[in-house]
PDB file of C-alpha atoms in Angstrom:
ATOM      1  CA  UNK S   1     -10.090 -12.598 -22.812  1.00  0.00           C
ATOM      2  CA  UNK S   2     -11.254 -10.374 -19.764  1.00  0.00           C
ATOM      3  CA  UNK S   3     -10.669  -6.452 -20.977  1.00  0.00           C
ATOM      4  CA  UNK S   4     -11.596  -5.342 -17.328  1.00  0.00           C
ATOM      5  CA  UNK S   5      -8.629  -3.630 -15.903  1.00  0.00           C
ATOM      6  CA  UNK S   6      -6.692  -4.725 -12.534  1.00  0.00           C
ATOM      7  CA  UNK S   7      -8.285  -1.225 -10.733  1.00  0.00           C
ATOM      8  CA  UNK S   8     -11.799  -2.644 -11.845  1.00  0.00           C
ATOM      9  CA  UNK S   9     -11.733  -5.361  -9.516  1.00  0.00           C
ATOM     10  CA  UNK S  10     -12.265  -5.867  -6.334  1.00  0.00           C
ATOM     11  CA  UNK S  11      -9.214  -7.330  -4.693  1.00  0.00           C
ATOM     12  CA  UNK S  12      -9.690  -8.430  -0.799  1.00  0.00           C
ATOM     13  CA  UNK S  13      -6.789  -6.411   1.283  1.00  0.00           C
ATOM     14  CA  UNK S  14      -6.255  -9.605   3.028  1.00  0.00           C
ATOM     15  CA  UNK S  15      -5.333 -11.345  -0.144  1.00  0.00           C
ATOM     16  CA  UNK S  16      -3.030  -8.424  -1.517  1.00  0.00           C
ATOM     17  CA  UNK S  17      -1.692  -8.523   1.875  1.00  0.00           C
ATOM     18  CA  UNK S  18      -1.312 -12.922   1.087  1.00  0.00           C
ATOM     19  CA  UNK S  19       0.419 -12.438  -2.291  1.00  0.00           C
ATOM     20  CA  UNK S  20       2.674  -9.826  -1.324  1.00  0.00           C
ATOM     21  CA  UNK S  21       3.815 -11.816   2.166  1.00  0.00           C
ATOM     22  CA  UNK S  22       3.968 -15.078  -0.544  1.00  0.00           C
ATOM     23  CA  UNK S  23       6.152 -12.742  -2.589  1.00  0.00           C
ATOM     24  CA  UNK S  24       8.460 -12.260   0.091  1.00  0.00           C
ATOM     25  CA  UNK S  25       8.705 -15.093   1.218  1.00  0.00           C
ATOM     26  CA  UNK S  26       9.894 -17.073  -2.144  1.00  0.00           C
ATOM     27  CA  UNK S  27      12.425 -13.790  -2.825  1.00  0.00           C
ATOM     28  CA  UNK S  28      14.224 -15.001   0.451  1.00  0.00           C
ATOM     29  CA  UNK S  29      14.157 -18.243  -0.760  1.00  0.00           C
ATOM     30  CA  UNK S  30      15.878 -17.302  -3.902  1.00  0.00           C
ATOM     31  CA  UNK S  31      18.649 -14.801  -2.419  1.00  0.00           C
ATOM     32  CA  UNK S  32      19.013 -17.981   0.301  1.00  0.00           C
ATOM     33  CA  UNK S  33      20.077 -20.004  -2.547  1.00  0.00           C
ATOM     34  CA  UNK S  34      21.673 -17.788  -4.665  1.00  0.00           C
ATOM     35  CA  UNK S  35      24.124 -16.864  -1.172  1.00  0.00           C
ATOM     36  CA  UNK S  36      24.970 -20.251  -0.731  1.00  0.00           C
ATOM     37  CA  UNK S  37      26.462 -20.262  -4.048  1.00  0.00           C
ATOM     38  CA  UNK S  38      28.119 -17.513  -3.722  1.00  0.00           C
ATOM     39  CA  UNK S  39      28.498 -15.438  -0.807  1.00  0.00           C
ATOM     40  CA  UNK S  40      29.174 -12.413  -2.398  1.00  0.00           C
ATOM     41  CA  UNK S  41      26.620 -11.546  -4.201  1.00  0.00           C
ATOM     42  CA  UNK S  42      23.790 -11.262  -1.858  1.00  0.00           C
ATOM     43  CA  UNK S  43      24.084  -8.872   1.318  1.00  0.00           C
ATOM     44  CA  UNK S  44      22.925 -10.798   4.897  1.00  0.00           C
ATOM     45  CA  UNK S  45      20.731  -7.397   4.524  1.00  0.00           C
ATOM     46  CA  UNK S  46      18.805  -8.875   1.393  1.00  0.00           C
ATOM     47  CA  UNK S  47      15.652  -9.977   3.331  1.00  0.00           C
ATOM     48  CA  UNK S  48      14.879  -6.758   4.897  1.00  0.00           C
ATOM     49  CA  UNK S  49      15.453  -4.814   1.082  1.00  0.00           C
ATOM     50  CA  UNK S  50      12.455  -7.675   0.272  1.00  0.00           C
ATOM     51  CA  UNK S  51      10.555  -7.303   3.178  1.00  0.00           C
ATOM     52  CA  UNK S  52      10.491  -3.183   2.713  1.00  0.00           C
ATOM     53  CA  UNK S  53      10.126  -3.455  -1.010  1.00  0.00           C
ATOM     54  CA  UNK S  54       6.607  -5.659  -0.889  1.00  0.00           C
ATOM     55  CA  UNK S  55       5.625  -3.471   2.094  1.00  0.00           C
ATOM     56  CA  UNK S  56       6.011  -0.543  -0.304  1.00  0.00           C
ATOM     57  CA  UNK S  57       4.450  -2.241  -3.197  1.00  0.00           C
ATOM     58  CA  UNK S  58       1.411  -3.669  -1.251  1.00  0.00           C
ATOM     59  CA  UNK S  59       0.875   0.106   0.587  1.00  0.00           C
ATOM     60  CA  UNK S  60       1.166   1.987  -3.110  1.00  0.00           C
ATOM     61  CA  UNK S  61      -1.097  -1.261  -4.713  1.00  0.00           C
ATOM     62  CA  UNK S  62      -4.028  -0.760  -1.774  1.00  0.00           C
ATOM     63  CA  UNK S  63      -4.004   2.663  -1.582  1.00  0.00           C
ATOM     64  CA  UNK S  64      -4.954   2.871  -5.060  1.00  0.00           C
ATOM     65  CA  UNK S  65      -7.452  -0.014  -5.112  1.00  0.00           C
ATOM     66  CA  UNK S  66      -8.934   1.950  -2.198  1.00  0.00           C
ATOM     67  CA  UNK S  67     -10.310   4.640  -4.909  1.00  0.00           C
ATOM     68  CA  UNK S  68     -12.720   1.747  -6.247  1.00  0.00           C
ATOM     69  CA  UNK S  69     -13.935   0.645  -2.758  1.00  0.00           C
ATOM     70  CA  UNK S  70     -18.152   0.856  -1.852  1.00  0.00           C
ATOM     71  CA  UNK S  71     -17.652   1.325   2.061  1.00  0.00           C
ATOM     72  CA  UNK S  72     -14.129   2.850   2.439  1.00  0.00           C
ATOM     73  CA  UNK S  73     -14.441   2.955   6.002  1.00  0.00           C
ATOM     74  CA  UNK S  74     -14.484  -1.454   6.169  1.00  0.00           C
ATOM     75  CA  UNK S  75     -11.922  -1.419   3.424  1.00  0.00           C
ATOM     76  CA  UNK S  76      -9.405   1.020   5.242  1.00  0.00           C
ATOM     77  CA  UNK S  77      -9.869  -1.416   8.560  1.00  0.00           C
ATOM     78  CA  UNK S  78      -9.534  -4.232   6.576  1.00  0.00           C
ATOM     79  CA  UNK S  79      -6.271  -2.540   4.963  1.00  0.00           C
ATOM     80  CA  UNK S  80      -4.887  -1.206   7.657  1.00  0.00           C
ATOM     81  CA  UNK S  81      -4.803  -4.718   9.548  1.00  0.00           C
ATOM     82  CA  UNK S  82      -3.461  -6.295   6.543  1.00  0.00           C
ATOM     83  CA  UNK S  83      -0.699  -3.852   6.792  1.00  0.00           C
ATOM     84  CA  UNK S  84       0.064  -4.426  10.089  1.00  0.00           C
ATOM     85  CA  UNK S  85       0.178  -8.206   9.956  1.00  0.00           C
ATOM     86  CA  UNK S  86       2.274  -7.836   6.579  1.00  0.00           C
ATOM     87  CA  UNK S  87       4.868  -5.831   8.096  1.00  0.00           C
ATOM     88  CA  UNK S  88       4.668  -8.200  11.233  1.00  0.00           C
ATOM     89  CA  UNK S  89       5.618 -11.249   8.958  1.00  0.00           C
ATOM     90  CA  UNK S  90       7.328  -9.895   6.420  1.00  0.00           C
ATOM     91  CA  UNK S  91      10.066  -9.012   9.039  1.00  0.00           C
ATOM     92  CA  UNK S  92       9.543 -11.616  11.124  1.00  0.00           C
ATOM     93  CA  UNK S  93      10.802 -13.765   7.718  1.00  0.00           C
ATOM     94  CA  UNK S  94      13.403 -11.221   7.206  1.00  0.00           C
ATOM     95  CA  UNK S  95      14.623 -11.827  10.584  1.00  0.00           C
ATOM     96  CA  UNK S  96      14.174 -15.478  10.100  1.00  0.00           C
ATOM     97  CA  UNK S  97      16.027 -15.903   7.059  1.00  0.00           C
ATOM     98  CA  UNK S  98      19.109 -12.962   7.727  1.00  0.00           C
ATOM     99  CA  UNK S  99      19.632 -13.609  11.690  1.00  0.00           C
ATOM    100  CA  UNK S 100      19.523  -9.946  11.886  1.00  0.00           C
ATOM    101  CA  UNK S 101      17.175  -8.059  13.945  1.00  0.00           C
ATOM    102  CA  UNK S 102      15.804  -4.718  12.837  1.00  0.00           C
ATOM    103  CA  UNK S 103      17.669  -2.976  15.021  1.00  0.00           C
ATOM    104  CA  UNK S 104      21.188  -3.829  13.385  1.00  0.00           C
ATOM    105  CA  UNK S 105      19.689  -4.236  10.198  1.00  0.00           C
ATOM    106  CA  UNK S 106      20.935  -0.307   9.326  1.00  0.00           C
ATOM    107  CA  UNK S 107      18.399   1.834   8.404  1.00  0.00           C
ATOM    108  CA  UNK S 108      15.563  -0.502   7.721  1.00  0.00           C
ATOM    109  CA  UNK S 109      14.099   0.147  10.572  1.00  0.00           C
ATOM    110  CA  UNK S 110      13.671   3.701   9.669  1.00  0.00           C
ATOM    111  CA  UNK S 111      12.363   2.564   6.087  1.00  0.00           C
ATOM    112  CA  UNK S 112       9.653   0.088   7.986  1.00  0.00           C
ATOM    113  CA  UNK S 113       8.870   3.490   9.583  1.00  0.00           C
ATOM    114  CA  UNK S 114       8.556   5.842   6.716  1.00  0.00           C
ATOM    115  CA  UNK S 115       6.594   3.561   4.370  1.00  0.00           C
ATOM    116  CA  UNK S 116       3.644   3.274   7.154  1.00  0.00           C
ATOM    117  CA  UNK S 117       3.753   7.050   7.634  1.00  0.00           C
ATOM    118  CA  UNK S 118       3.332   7.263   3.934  1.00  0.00           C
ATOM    119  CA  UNK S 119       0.990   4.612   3.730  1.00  0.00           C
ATOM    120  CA  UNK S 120      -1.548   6.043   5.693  1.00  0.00           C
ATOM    121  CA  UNK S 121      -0.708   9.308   3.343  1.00  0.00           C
ATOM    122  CA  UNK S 122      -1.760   7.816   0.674  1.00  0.00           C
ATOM    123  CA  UNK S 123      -5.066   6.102   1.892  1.00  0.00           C
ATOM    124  CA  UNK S 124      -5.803   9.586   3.151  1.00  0.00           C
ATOM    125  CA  UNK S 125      -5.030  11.442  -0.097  1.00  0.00           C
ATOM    126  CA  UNK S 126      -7.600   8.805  -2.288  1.00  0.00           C
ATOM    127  CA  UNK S 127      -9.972   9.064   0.493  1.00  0.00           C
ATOM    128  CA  UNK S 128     -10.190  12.810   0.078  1.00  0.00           C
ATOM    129  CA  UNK S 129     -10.147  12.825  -3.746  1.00  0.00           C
ATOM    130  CA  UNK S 130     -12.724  10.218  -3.405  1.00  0.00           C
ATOM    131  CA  UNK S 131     -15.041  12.266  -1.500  1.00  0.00           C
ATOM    132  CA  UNK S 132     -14.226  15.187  -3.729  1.00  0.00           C
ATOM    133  CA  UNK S 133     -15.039  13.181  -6.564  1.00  0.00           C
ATOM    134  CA  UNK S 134     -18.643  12.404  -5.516  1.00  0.00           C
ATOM    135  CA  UNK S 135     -19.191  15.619  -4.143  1.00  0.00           C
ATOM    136  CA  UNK S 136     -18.540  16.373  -7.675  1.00  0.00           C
ATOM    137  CA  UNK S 137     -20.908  14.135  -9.265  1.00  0.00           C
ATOM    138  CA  UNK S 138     -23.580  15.332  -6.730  1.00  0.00           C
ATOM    139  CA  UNK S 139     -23.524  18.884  -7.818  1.00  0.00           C
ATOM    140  CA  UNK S 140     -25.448  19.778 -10.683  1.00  0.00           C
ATOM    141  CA  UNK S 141     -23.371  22.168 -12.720  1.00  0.00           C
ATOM    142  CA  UNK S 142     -24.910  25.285 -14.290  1.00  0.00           C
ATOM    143  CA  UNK S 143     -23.228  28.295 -15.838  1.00  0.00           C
ATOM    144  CA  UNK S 144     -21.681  30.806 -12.901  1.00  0.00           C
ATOM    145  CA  UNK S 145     -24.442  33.497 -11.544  1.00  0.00           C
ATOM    146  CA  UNK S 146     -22.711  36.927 -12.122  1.00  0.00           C
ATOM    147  CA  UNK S 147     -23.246  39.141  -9.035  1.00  0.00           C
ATOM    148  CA  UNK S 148     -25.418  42.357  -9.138  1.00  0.00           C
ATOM    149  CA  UNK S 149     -22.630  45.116  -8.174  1.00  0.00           C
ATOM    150  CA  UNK S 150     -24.282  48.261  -7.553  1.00  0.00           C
TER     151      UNK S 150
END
């Protein structure tokens, strides 16, 4: 049994992006067929509360696997593209499967808006303790020089 933990590997953006647009997918699949059993218990609003949900998941899941990154700068295009074409399709199969488009979809389209804002939050806050990290492995640490206060 591998002890390496999930933050230890390298995971592709593309591929997170994949899995979470795969995810999505077979969740609309499954509130398709549970509402044609029974119309009441999944809202025509369902695939959009998927679509958002794996959008939030993949932006919280990258950001963090962007701490372990060697070149941040080809992993945050990579990510950021990834994003993009997961929100693309994501709603694109939201739209598919409810017949709703964003617009009447309530305030979705507001949530689409506020998890990208605080997706590139988050790639900037581990990009900044990143850097502050190294910085901090750089220095060499010695005991505080008192100053001379004459």
């Amino acid at each position: 049994m591998d002890d390496t933990s999930i933050f230890e590997k390298k995971i592709d953006p593309l591929y997170q992006a994949g899995g979470a647009l795969v995810a999505v997918l077979l969740f609309d699949i499954v509130g398709s067929a549970v509402s044609a059993g029974a119309d009441d218990l999944v809202s025509n609003r369902w695939p959009w509360l998927t679509a958002a949900s794996f959008l939030l998941f993949f932006a919280l899941f990258n950001a963090i696997m962007s701490a372990t990154s060697q070149n941040l700068m080809k992993y945050w295009g990579r990510s950021i593209y990834s994003f993009m074409g997961l929100a693309a399709g994501s709603g694109l199969l939201a739209w598919a499967f409810s017949g709703v488009p964003i617009g009447d979809a309530g305030s979705y389209k507001w949530i689409f808006f506020v998890i990208t804002f605080g997706y590139l939050v988050f790639l900037s806050m581990i990009a900044f303790m990143k850097k502050i990290v190294e910085f901090a492995q750089k220095e060499e640490w010695t005991k505080p020089r008192l100053k001379n206060r004459k």
